[in-house]
Short mmCIF file of C-alpha atoms (C1' of nucleotides) in Angstrom, two decimals:
data_model
loop_
_atom_site.label_atom_id
_atom_site.label_comp_id
_atom_site.label_asym_id
_atom_site.label_seq_id
_atom_site.Cartn_x
_atom_site.Cartn_y
_atom_site.Cartn_z
CA UNK A 25 21.21 24.95 8.57
CA UNK A 26 20.55 24.96 4.84
CA UNK A 27 22.22 27.12 2.24
CA UNK A 28 20.42 28.24 -0.79
CA UNK A 29 22.13 25.51 -2.80
CA UNK A 30 21.25 23.07 -0.08
CA UNK A 31 17.71 23.89 -0.36
CA UNK A 32 17.64 23.43 -4.14
CA UNK A 33 19.18 20.20 -3.76
CA UNK A 34 16.91 18.96 -1.31
CA UNK A 35 14.03 20.09 -3.22
CA UNK A 36 15.27 18.39 -6.29
CA UNK A 37 15.71 15.03 -4.26
CA UNK A 38 12.09 15.26 -2.96
CA UNK A 39 10.60 16.04 -6.57
CA UNK A 40 12.80 13.33 -8.00
CA UNK A 41 11.82 10.69 -5.73
CA UNK A 42 8.05 11.57 -6.09
CA UNK A 43 8.33 11.16 -9.88
CA UNK A 44 10.20 7.88 -9.48
CA UNK A 45 7.62 6.61 -7.08
CA UNK A 46 4.76 7.59 -9.37
CA UNK A 47 6.18 5.79 -12.19
CA UNK A 48 7.43 2.69 -10.34
CA UNK A 49 5.83 2.42 -7.12
CA UNK A 50 7.38 2.67 -3.58
CA UNK A 51 8.80 -0.70 -3.29
CA UNK A 52 10.56 -0.51 -6.57
CA UNK A 53 12.27 2.57 -5.69
CA UNK A 54 15.85 2.35 -4.66
CA UNK A 55 17.87 5.03 -3.32
CA UNK A 56 19.99 4.35 -6.36
CA UNK A 57 17.25 5.30 -8.65
CA UNK A 58 16.60 8.77 -6.89
CA UNK A 59 20.37 9.34 -6.98
CA UNK A 60 20.63 8.88 -10.74
CA UNK A 61 17.53 10.83 -11.52
CA UNK A 62 18.57 13.77 -9.36
CA UNK A 63 22.14 13.62 -10.02
CA UNK A 64 22.94 13.27 -6.35
CA UNK A 65 25.21 10.91 -4.29
CA UNK A 66 24.43 8.75 -1.35
CA UNK A 67 25.98 11.06 1.05
CA UNK A 68 23.54 13.86 -0.18
CA UNK A 69 20.78 11.90 0.45
CA UNK A 70 21.72 11.02 3.98
CA UNK A 71 22.95 14.70 4.48
CA UNK A 72 19.40 15.80 3.73
CA UNK A 73 17.61 12.93 5.17
CA UNK A 74 19.73 11.43 8.06
CA UNK A 75 16.96 8.97 8.96
CA UNK A 76 17.32 7.54 5.50
CA UNK A 77 14.71 6.22 3.31
CA UNK A 78 11.72 6.43 5.77
CA UNK A 79 12.44 10.16 6.20
CA UNK A 80 12.59 10.83 2.43
CA UNK A 81 9.26 9.05 1.82
CA UNK A 82 7.60 11.13 4.72
CA UNK A 83 8.89 14.21 2.91
CA UNK A 84 7.55 12.85 -0.39
CA UNK A 85 4.38 12.37 1.19
CA UNK A 86 3.98 15.78 2.41
CA UNK A 87 5.02 17.12 -0.99
CA UNK A 88 2.27 15.15 -2.61
CA UNK A 89 -0.33 15.95 -0.07
CA UNK A 90 0.16 19.63 -0.49
CA UNK A 91 -0.58 19.32 -4.08
CA UNK A 92 -3.83 17.40 -3.78
CA UNK A 93 -5.82 20.47 -2.24
CA UNK A 94 -4.02 23.02 -4.61
CA UNK A 95 -5.25 21.12 -7.63
CA UNK A 96 -8.73 21.74 -6.58
CA UNK A 97 -8.32 25.34 -6.19
CA UNK A 98 -9.87 27.82 -6.64
CA UNK A 99 -13.06 25.70 -6.99
CA UNK A 100 -12.87 24.02 -3.65
CA UNK A 101 -12.54 27.36 -1.71
CA UNK A 102 -15.64 28.83 -3.46
CA UNK A 103 -18.34 26.20 -3.14
CA UNK A 104 -20.92 28.91 -3.09
CA UNK A 105 -23.59 27.93 -5.61
CA UNK A 106 -24.56 24.70 -7.43
CA UNK A 107 -22.80 25.82 -10.55
CA UNK A 108 -19.71 26.10 -8.44
CA UNK A 109 -20.07 22.55 -6.90
CA UNK A 110 -20.37 21.35 -10.58
CA UNK A 111 -17.31 22.94 -11.66
CA UNK A 112 -15.53 21.50 -8.61
CA UNK A 113 -16.98 18.21 -9.46
CA UNK A 114 -15.59 18.52 -12.99
CA UNK A 115 -12.16 19.43 -11.81
CA UNK A 116 -11.97 16.46 -9.31
CA UNK A 117 -12.87 14.06 -12.00
CA UNK A 118 -10.67 15.46 -14.43
CA UNK A 119 -7.74 15.58 -12.14
CA UNK A 120 -8.06 11.88 -11.08
CA UNK A 121 -8.70 10.95 -14.65
CA UNK A 122 -5.46 12.07 -15.66
CA UNK A 123 -3.72 10.94 -12.85
CA UNK A 124 -5.12 7.46 -13.65
CA UNK A 125 -3.72 4.56 -11.82
CA UNK A 126 -0.64 6.41 -10.27
CA UNK A 127 -2.01 8.00 -7.14
CA UNK A 128 1.47 8.81 -5.30
CA UNK A 129 -0.26 9.63 -1.93
CA UNK A 130 -2.13 6.55 -1.62
CA UNK A 131 1.07 4.56 -2.66
CA UNK A 132 3.08 6.20 -0.14
CA UNK A 133 0.62 6.08 2.42
CA UNK A 134 -0.10 2.29 1.69
CA UNK A 135 3.34 1.72 2.36
CA UNK A 136 4.42 3.39 5.61
CA UNK A 137 0.76 4.39 6.43
CA UNK A 138 0.07 2.65 9.75
CA UNK A 139 3.49 2.53 11.19
CA UNK A 140 5.07 5.96 10.93
CA UNK A 141 3.10 8.24 13.03
CA UNK A 142 4.46 11.16 10.73
CA UNK A 143 2.64 9.59 7.77
CA UNK A 144 -0.63 9.34 9.86
CA UNK A 145 -0.63 12.84 10.49
CA UNK A 146 0.15 14.00 6.88
CA UNK A 147 -2.98 12.23 5.76
CA UNK A 148 -4.98 13.23 8.73
CA UNK A 149 -4.13 16.83 8.16
CA UNK A 150 -5.16 16.50 4.46
CA UNK A 151 -8.37 14.89 5.05
CA UNK A 152 -9.29 17.31 7.64
CA UNK A 153 -8.47 20.33 5.78
CA UNK A 154 -10.37 18.94 2.74
CA UNK A 155 -13.53 17.95 4.67
CA UNK A 156 -13.36 21.49 6.42
CA UNK A 157 -13.42 23.13 2.83
CA UNK A 158 -16.39 20.94 1.82
CA UNK A 159 -18.32 21.57 5.04
CA UNK A 160 -17.68 25.42 4.46
CA UNK A 161 -19.16 25.20 0.94
CA UNK A 162 -22.21 23.12 2.44
CA UNK A 163 -22.78 25.75 5.11
CA UNK A 164 -22.57 28.46 2.43
CA UNK A 165 -25.36 26.66 0.56
CA UNK A 166 -27.50 26.12 3.60
CA UNK A 167 -27.26 29.85 4.19
CA UNK A 168 -28.50 30.64 0.75
CA UNK A 169 -31.15 28.03 1.01
CA UNK A 170 -29.73 25.95 -1.62
CA UNK A 171 -29.12 22.92 0.56
CA UNK A 172 -31.51 21.64 3.46
CA UNK A 173 -30.58 23.56 6.77
CA UNK A 174 -31.38 20.47 8.50
CA UNK A 175 -28.25 18.45 7.72
CA UNK A 176 -25.33 18.53 9.67
CA UNK A 177 -22.68 20.12 7.44
CA UNK A 178 -19.62 18.44 8.87
CA UNK A 179 -21.06 15.13 8.72
CA UNK A 180 -22.37 15.57 5.17
CA UNK A 181 -18.84 16.72 4.14
CA UNK A 182 -17.45 13.66 5.85
CA UNK A 183 -19.86 11.44 3.82
CA UNK A 184 -19.05 13.23 0.66
CA UNK A 185 -15.30 13.09 1.38
CA UNK A 186 -15.61 9.44 1.78
CA UNK A 187 -17.43 9.09 -1.55
CA UNK A 188 -14.59 10.71 -3.43
CA UNK A 189 -11.96 8.65 -1.58
CA UNK A 190 -13.61 5.49 -2.52
CA UNK A 191 -14.13 6.64 -6.04
CA UNK A 192 -10.57 7.30 -6.40
CA UNK A 193 -9.73 4.06 -4.73
CA UNK A 194 -11.73 2.17 -7.11
CA UNK A 195 -10.40 4.23 -10.01
CA UNK A 196 -6.92 3.03 -8.94
CA UNK A 197 -7.77 -0.62 -9.36
CA UNK A 198 -10.22 -0.27 -12.23
CA UNK A 199 -8.77 2.62 -14.18
CA UNK A 200 -12.33 3.98 -14.84
CA UNK A 201 -13.89 7.07 -13.24
CA UNK A 202 -17.31 5.79 -13.20
CA UNK A 203 -17.27 5.02 -9.43
CA UNK A 204 -15.99 8.42 -8.54
CA UNK A 205 -18.56 9.95 -10.77
CA UNK A 206 -21.39 7.87 -9.33
CA UNK A 207 -20.44 8.54 -5.80
CA UNK A 208 -20.26 12.46 -6.48
CA UNK A 209 -23.78 12.17 -7.98
CA UNK A 210 -25.25 10.23 -5.34
CA UNK A 211 -24.01 12.36 -2.75
CA UNK A 212 -25.07 15.61 -4.63
CA UNK A 213 -28.52 13.98 -4.73
CA UNK A 214 -28.31 13.38 -1.09
CA UNK A 215 -27.21 17.02 -0.45
CA UNK A 216 -29.98 18.27 -2.50
CA UNK A 217 -32.73 16.10 -1.45
CA UNK A 218 -35.43 16.24 1.25
CA UNK A 219 -33.84 15.91 4.75
CA UNK A 220 -35.24 12.45 5.56
CA UNK A 221 -31.79 10.98 6.60
CA UNK A 222 -30.71 10.47 10.31
CA UNK A 223 -28.97 14.10 10.46
CA UNK B 6 -1.36 -33.11 -7.65
CA UNK B 7 -1.87 -32.40 -3.86
CA UNK B 8 -2.57 -35.17 -1.35
CA UNK B 9 -4.74 -34.58 1.56
CA UNK B 10 -2.12 -33.76 3.68
CA UNK B 11 -0.63 -31.19 1.21
CA UNK B 12 -3.82 -29.54 1.00
CA UNK B 13 -3.89 -28.95 4.77
CA UNK B 14 -0.36 -27.79 4.92
CA UNK B 15 -1.00 -25.50 1.81
CA UNK B 16 -3.96 -24.08 3.63
CA UNK B 17 -2.21 -23.77 6.98
CA UNK B 18 0.49 -21.70 5.24
CA UNK B 19 -2.01 -19.26 3.64
CA UNK B 20 -3.97 -18.81 6.79
CA UNK B 21 -0.74 -18.29 8.72
CA UNK B 22 0.64 -15.85 6.30
CA UNK B 23 -2.75 -13.84 6.43
CA UNK B 24 -2.62 -13.56 10.11
CA UNK B 25 1.10 -12.54 10.02
CA UNK B 26 -0.06 -9.91 7.63
CA UNK B 27 -2.82 -8.68 9.61
CA UNK B 28 -0.60 -8.34 12.70
CA UNK B 29 2.57 -6.92 11.20
CA UNK B 30 1.95 -5.60 7.56
CA UNK B 31 3.08 -6.92 4.33
CA UNK B 32 6.39 -5.29 4.18
CA UNK B 33 7.47 -6.65 7.57
CA UNK B 34 6.53 -10.16 7.03
CA UNK B 35 9.44 -12.53 6.08
CA UNK B 36 9.05 -15.95 4.85
CA UNK B 37 10.87 -17.11 8.00
CA UNK B 38 7.93 -15.62 10.01
CA UNK B 39 5.41 -17.56 8.03
CA UNK B 40 7.43 -20.66 8.44
CA UNK B 41 7.88 -20.17 12.20
CA UNK B 42 3.91 -19.64 12.69
CA UNK B 43 3.12 -22.45 10.44
CA UNK B 44 5.71 -24.93 11.43
CA UNK B 45 6.77 -25.33 7.89
CA UNK B 46 10.25 -25.36 6.21
CA UNK B 47 11.33 -23.14 3.38
CA UNK B 48 11.24 -26.16 0.90
CA UNK B 49 7.57 -26.49 1.68
CA UNK B 50 6.77 -22.82 0.90
CA UNK B 51 8.42 -23.10 -2.33
CA UNK B 52 6.84 -26.57 -2.97
CA UNK B 53 3.32 -25.11 -2.66
CA UNK B 54 4.20 -21.69 -4.02
CA UNK B 55 7.03 -22.20 -6.82
CA UNK B 56 6.86 -18.43 -7.80
CA UNK B 57 7.77 -17.62 -4.32
CA UNK B 58 6.30 -14.83 -1.98
CA UNK B 59 4.37 -13.10 -4.68
CA UNK B 60 2.32 -16.03 -5.43
CA UNK B 61 1.92 -16.67 -1.87
CA UNK B 62 0.69 -13.07 -1.07
CA UNK B 63 -1.65 -13.54 -4.22
CA UNK B 64 -3.20 -16.68 -2.38
CA UNK B 65 -3.52 -14.68 0.78
CA UNK B 66 -5.42 -11.80 -1.11
CA UNK B 67 -7.79 -14.38 -2.61
CA UNK B 68 -8.51 -15.95 0.92
CA UNK B 69 -9.13 -12.40 2.27
CA UNK B 70 -11.31 -11.33 -0.55
CA UNK B 71 -13.50 -14.44 -0.02
CA UNK B 72 -14.10 -13.54 3.50
CA UNK B 73 -15.40 -9.91 2.86
CA UNK B 74 -18.71 -10.73 1.25
CA UNK B 75 -19.16 -13.66 3.42
CA UNK B 76 -19.10 -11.49 6.43
CA UNK B 77 -21.85 -9.26 5.01
CA UNK B 78 -24.07 -12.45 4.76
CA UNK B 79 -26.93 -13.02 4.77
CA UNK B 80 -27.75 -9.30 5.03
CA UNK B 81 -26.27 -8.38 1.56
CA UNK B 82 -28.14 -10.96 -0.15
CA UNK B 83 -31.50 -9.75 1.02
CA UNK B 84 -31.68 -6.16 0.77
CA UNK B 85 -35.41 -6.15 0.15
CA UNK B 86 -36.71 -3.38 2.72
CA UNK B 87 -35.30 -0.36 4.29
CA UNK B 88 -35.14 -2.35 7.65
CA UNK B 89 -32.86 -4.92 5.79
CA UNK B 90 -30.69 -2.22 4.23
CA UNK B 91 -30.35 -0.74 7.92
CA UNK B 92 -29.41 -4.08 9.08
CA UNK B 93 -26.73 -4.59 6.36
CA UNK B 94 -25.54 -1.13 7.30
CA UNK B 95 -25.06 -2.02 10.86
CA UNK B 96 -23.17 -5.18 10.04
CA UNK B 97 -20.71 -3.39 7.72
CA UNK B 98 -20.15 -0.58 10.23
CA UNK B 99 -19.76 -3.27 12.88
CA UNK B 100 -17.53 -5.51 10.88
CA UNK B 101 -15.23 -2.71 9.93
CA UNK B 102 -15.22 -1.25 13.56
CA UNK B 103 -13.88 -4.48 14.85
CA UNK B 104 -11.39 -4.89 12.20
CA UNK B 105 -10.28 -1.56 12.97
CA UNK B 106 -6.98 -0.41 11.33
CA UNK B 107 -5.93 -3.84 9.99
CA UNK B 108 -7.68 -4.36 6.61
CA UNK B 109 -5.80 -7.30 5.39
CA UNK B 110 -7.02 -6.82 1.66
CA UNK B 111 -6.26 -3.27 1.49
CA UNK B 112 -2.83 -3.92 2.78
CA UNK B 113 -2.13 -6.80 0.49
CA UNK B 114 -3.67 -4.75 -2.28
CA UNK B 115 -1.82 -1.65 -1.70
CA UNK B 116 1.28 -3.70 -1.94
CA UNK B 117 1.16 -5.81 -5.09
CA UNK B 118 -1.89 -3.92 -6.43
CA UNK B 119 -0.80 -2.45 -9.69
CA UNK B 120 2.04 -4.71 -10.75
CA UNK B 121 0.52 -8.04 -10.65
CA UNK B 122 -2.39 -8.62 -12.95
CA UNK B 123 -3.44 -11.29 -10.71
CA UNK B 124 -4.19 -8.91 -7.61
CA UNK B 125 -5.86 -6.79 -9.84
CA UNK B 126 -8.42 -9.29 -10.94
CA UNK B 127 -9.02 -10.40 -7.40
CA UNK B 128 -9.98 -6.93 -6.34
CA UNK B 129 -11.98 -6.34 -9.58
CA UNK B 130 -13.84 -9.63 -8.90
CA UNK B 131 -14.58 -8.80 -5.54
CA UNK B 132 -15.78 -5.09 -6.35
CA UNK B 133 -17.93 -6.38 -9.15
CA UNK B 134 -19.76 -9.01 -6.91
CA UNK B 135 -20.27 -6.43 -4.26
CA UNK B 136 -21.63 -3.95 -6.60
CA UNK B 137 -23.91 -6.53 -8.28
CA UNK B 138 -25.39 -7.43 -4.85
CA UNK B 139 -26.06 -3.84 -4.05
CA UNK B 140 -27.62 -3.21 -7.36
CA UNK B 141 -29.89 -6.26 -7.05
CA UNK B 142 -31.22 -4.82 -3.60
CA UNK B 143 -31.68 -1.67 -5.13
CA UNK B 144 -33.70 -3.01 -8.03
CA UNK B 145 -35.65 -4.92 -5.52
CA UNK B 146 -36.46 -1.79 -3.76
CA UNK B 147 -37.58 0.10 -7.04
CA UNK B 148 -39.77 -2.97 -7.86
CA UNK B 149 -41.71 -2.49 -4.43
CA UNK B 150 -41.68 1.32 -4.90
CA UNK B 151 -39.43 1.97 -2.02
CA UNK B 152 -36.72 3.56 -4.08
CA UNK B 153 -37.30 5.95 -7.07
CA UNK B 154 -37.67 4.03 -10.26
CA UNK B 155 -35.81 6.62 -12.29
CA UNK B 156 -32.36 6.06 -10.82
CA UNK B 157 -29.90 3.83 -12.54
CA UNK B 158 -29.42 0.84 -10.19
CA UNK B 159 -26.06 -0.13 -11.17
CA UNK B 160 -24.75 3.47 -11.09
CA UNK B 161 -26.30 3.98 -7.78
CA UNK B 162 -24.62 0.70 -6.35
CA UNK B 163 -21.48 2.09 -7.85
CA UNK B 164 -21.62 5.26 -5.96
CA UNK B 165 -22.76 3.56 -2.85
CA UNK B 166 -19.91 1.09 -2.86
CA UNK B 167 -17.37 4.07 -3.57
CA UNK B 168 -18.96 5.67 -0.27
CA UNK B 169 -18.21 2.27 1.46
CA UNK B 170 -14.64 2.06 0.19
CA UNK B 171 -13.85 5.51 1.13
CA UNK B 172 -15.25 5.04 4.46
CA UNK B 173 -13.26 2.20 5.21
CA UNK B 174 -10.23 3.82 3.90
CA UNK B 175 -10.50 6.63 6.15
CA UNK B 176 -11.25 4.18 9.00
CA UNK B 177 -7.89 2.86 8.27
CA UNK B 178 -6.25 5.96 8.62
CA UNK B 179 -8.33 7.77 11.47
CA UNK B 180 -9.38 4.63 13.50
CA UNK B 181 -12.94 6.20 13.41
CA UNK B 182 -16.11 4.93 11.68
CA UNK B 183 -17.60 8.32 11.27
CA UNK B 184 -16.74 8.76 7.77
CA UNK B 185 -18.11 5.37 6.98
CA UNK B 186 -21.29 6.09 8.72
CA UNK B 187 -21.71 9.43 7.28
CA UNK B 188 -21.10 7.98 3.71
CA UNK B 189 -23.73 5.42 4.29
CA UNK B 190 -26.23 7.82 5.63
CA UNK B 191 -25.57 10.28 2.76
CA UNK B 192 -25.90 7.56 0.05
CA UNK B 193 -29.10 6.16 1.75
CA UNK B 194 -30.50 9.86 1.80
CA UNK B 195 -29.60 9.91 -1.98
CA UNK B 196 -31.31 6.44 -2.61
CA UNK B 197 -34.53 7.72 -0.76
CA UNK B 198 -34.55 11.19 -2.09
CA UNK B 199 -36.33 12.90 -4.98
CA UNK B 200 -34.79 11.87 -8.14
CA UNK B 201 -33.41 15.20 -9.03
CA UNK B 202 -29.88 13.96 -9.94
CA UNK B 203 -28.41 13.19 -13.32
CA UNK B 204 -29.64 9.75 -13.33
"C1'" DC C 7 40.62 36.74 2.41
"C1'" DC C 8 39.86 33.13 6.08
"C1'" DG C 9 38.02 29.91 8.78
"C1'" DA C 10 34.06 27.39 9.89
"C1'" DA C 11 29.99 25.11 8.55
"C1'" DA C 12 27.76 22.84 4.90
"C1'" DA C 13 27.83 20.15 0.44
"C1'" DT C 14 29.38 16.66 -2.34
"C1'" DG C 15 32.04 12.29 -4.26
"C1'" DG C 16 32.27 7.52 -3.93
"C1'" DA C 17 34.29 3.68 -2.08
"C1'" DC C 18 32.95 0.35 1.34
"C1'" DC C 19 30.55 -2.63 4.67
"C1'" DG C 20 27.21 -5.73 6.56
"C1'" DG C 21 23.18 -7.85 7.10
"C1'" DC C 22 19.12 -9.81 5.56
"C1'" DA C 23 16.11 -12.35 3.48
"C1'" DA C 24 14.52 -14.60 -1.20
"C1'" DG C 25 15.44 -18.50 -3.48
"C1'" DT C 26 18.24 -23.12 -4.65
"C1'" DC C 27 19.45 -27.67 -3.85
"C1'" DC C 28 19.60 -32.25 -2.48
"C1'" DA C 29 18.88 -35.89 0.68
"C1'" DG C 30 15.76 -38.35 2.77
"C1'" DA C 31 10.72 -39.41 4.98
"C1'" DA C 32 6.01 -40.11 4.15
"C1'" DG C 33 2.18 -41.50 1.51
"C1'" DA C 34 -0.47 -43.33 -2.23
"C1'" DA C 35 -1.33 -46.95 -5.80
"C1'" DT C 36 -1.45 -51.54 -7.58
"C1'" DA D 27 6.00 -54.96 -0.73
"C1'" DT D 28 7.69 -52.05 -4.05
"C1'" DT D 29 7.79 -48.19 -6.47
"C1'" DC D 30 6.53 -43.72 -7.92
"C1'" DT D 31 5.19 -39.47 -6.32
"C1'" DT D 32 4.68 -36.04 -3.12
"C1'" DC D 33 6.28 -33.94 1.07
"C1'" DT D 34 9.57 -32.26 4.35
"C1'" DG D 35 14.16 -30.58 6.52
"C1'" DG D 36 17.46 -27.54 6.55
"C1'" DA D 37 22.20 -25.91 5.08
"C1'" DC D 38 23.94 -22.94 1.50
"C1'" DT D 39 24.17 -19.33 -1.93
"C1'" DT D 40 23.62 -15.02 -3.68
"C1'" DG D 41 22.56 -10.35 -4.77
"C1'" DC D 42 20.84 -6.41 -3.36
"C1'" DC D 43 20.59 -2.14 -1.22
"C1'" DG D 44 20.17 0.78 3.01
"C1'" DG D 45 23.48 2.76 5.66
"C1'" DT D 46 28.61 4.30 7.13
"C1'" DC D 47 32.77 6.97 6.38
"C1'" DC D 48 36.14 9.93 5.28
"C1'" DA D 49 38.39 13.08 2.10
"C1'" DT D 50 37.38 17.04 -0.75
"C1'" DT D 51 35.19 21.18 -2.44
"C1'" DT D 52 32.04 24.81 -2.01
"C1'" DT D 53 29.61 28.33 0.30
"C1'" DC D 54 28.85 32.08 3.36
"C1'" DG D 55 29.62 35.48 7.03
"C1'" DG D 56 32.54 38.82 8.76
#
DNA sequence: CCGAAAATGGACCGGCAAGTCCAGAAGAAT
DNA sequence: ATTCTTCTGGACTTGCCGGTCCATTTTCGG
């Protein structure tokens, strides 16, 4: 059981670890660094995360994953017109432009990605919710006749999501947002266009 | 200077390290494992890679990067008809389906990605060449009137590339190719479609 | 208050794996 | 053949850092 003080400390640790990772990368982060930044001792770390570093990283991943969709609100939840889609687009580009080369989630993921089933599910959950929000928007647009009714909303959302992910990935290594923007534009063109695809 | 024998040994080390990484991930790979697999001693490793593990990983990254585009040939170099584009699409999906969750390049990249400038340039080079090949194909299609002449070939290629990258990324965490396929379909629709985008 | 549970401090351990070193074998070159 | 370079074996060092432990303090419910 956690007391109020305990919760504060735990939260401080997670946030501090997240910052540390953002700044220096997962591999470079020692527990000692987290301790220094959060003014905690080793026994506290292992008190709140008995399974050690792995568990802490997972908590950080969850913490970061939660932020991703929040940062896209309220746009993401209201994709009901082309203007709204454009606003969402701008927000996404802006958010990742600011973030630049430091994508904490990708970092943490890339680190414990495959091995930990927990990490897997964090990402899966995030992507699923993200895709669902996009699919909702697409269905909305179809209902109002602004996107072709023939296309499979879920599949289109999957493709759009992939474009965003790839754009961000390329941003991480190039530092430029042009791939992300191009991917969004190309996807939008597909969403607008005549339904000649294999939908 | 390297003798013939030296080159063989060096190549054996790189290939062995690549296999080891594919199977167990970067973090899990000890120099000792590479030594065992390639029947080499520690002094050999440091003889061929004086800067140690970092340098070896970089060599592995280069090795893997070279394979990526080769695996897409001859399709990638001959995107001159929609049928050819479809063949390329199939090849890409097939290649990554086989590869499944073990993308050695992404792994190595995710590991030393930001810190080493060398790794940065390996990925940059790969992506640049990849995008250039796609852009060439698009220009070909425009010349023969099979893709709208109004779109910016390089930008469209950037978007398509992002879609592929994102699709692969999602494949890595989900194990399924549906995002990759959806991204390709959506991008193709965009490439076919009426030029209503911001090209 | 008081006792139990939670929170904290910080010294200590232990293992592991990267990197060093030197001695000696194999190969090239003339 | 000899000499110089490259190649190889493997023991040794070293530092780092995750994890353990116990003693002490703080919190909290009743």
